């Protein structure tokens, strides 16, 4: 089964459309949360997501904030502003979709979360120490997660009980070694200085992970953000991928 693994769309419709086109035909879509927040198209992104085959979608911290299930006290002023704007435009139906999102989903050999197995919407998985600690919080061979907006892969080596961090290269598929924790990067707001939208194709039969990057119409998203007065900093960062 060919699965499209995406995360952190962040209401960026132009990026999401480019990813769907580049991914081609897939049997299922696994979305690791943060469908909304930052970008100008929260409703359009939820609606396009709902059209995808065999969709599984997790709750992210921005989604939780937008539906009022998480305090925005940890957000900075600009991020709070975007939460308020998103709340003002979201339809009741799309809000309801976000409210029904789970914190954790287990798909056979893969556990899906937004942040980490230990703290599903809060923790950033950025170093081998937290990856090692999180191994005891899920039982499957693999864990796919988002939140940091960085395409990373942590693999556990039982021989010497250590975790190695790797940076998968787009277009060079890897065969996944159990146990691994993997991030497909962000569709709508990449932060690894590569502004192209990031996603992965996971093949459940061969257990391969194919990270891909695709260019999208960044100017279109930025223009729409300006029209609705979203913060300049969030507009500018899309061009630099930070
Ligand atoms: Zn995010």
Coordinates of C-alpha atoms and ligand atoms in Angstrom, one line a residue, residues 8 10 34 62 114 147 149, ligand 1:
X8 CA 1.9 20.7 9.3
X10 CA -0.8 25.1 8.2
X34 CA -1.6 21.2 12.3
X62 CA -2.3 24.7 16.4
X114 CA 1.8 15.1 16.1
X147 CA 5.5 19.4 14.8
X149 CA 8.6 21.0 10.5
Ligands
LIG1 ZN1 3.2 23.0 13.1

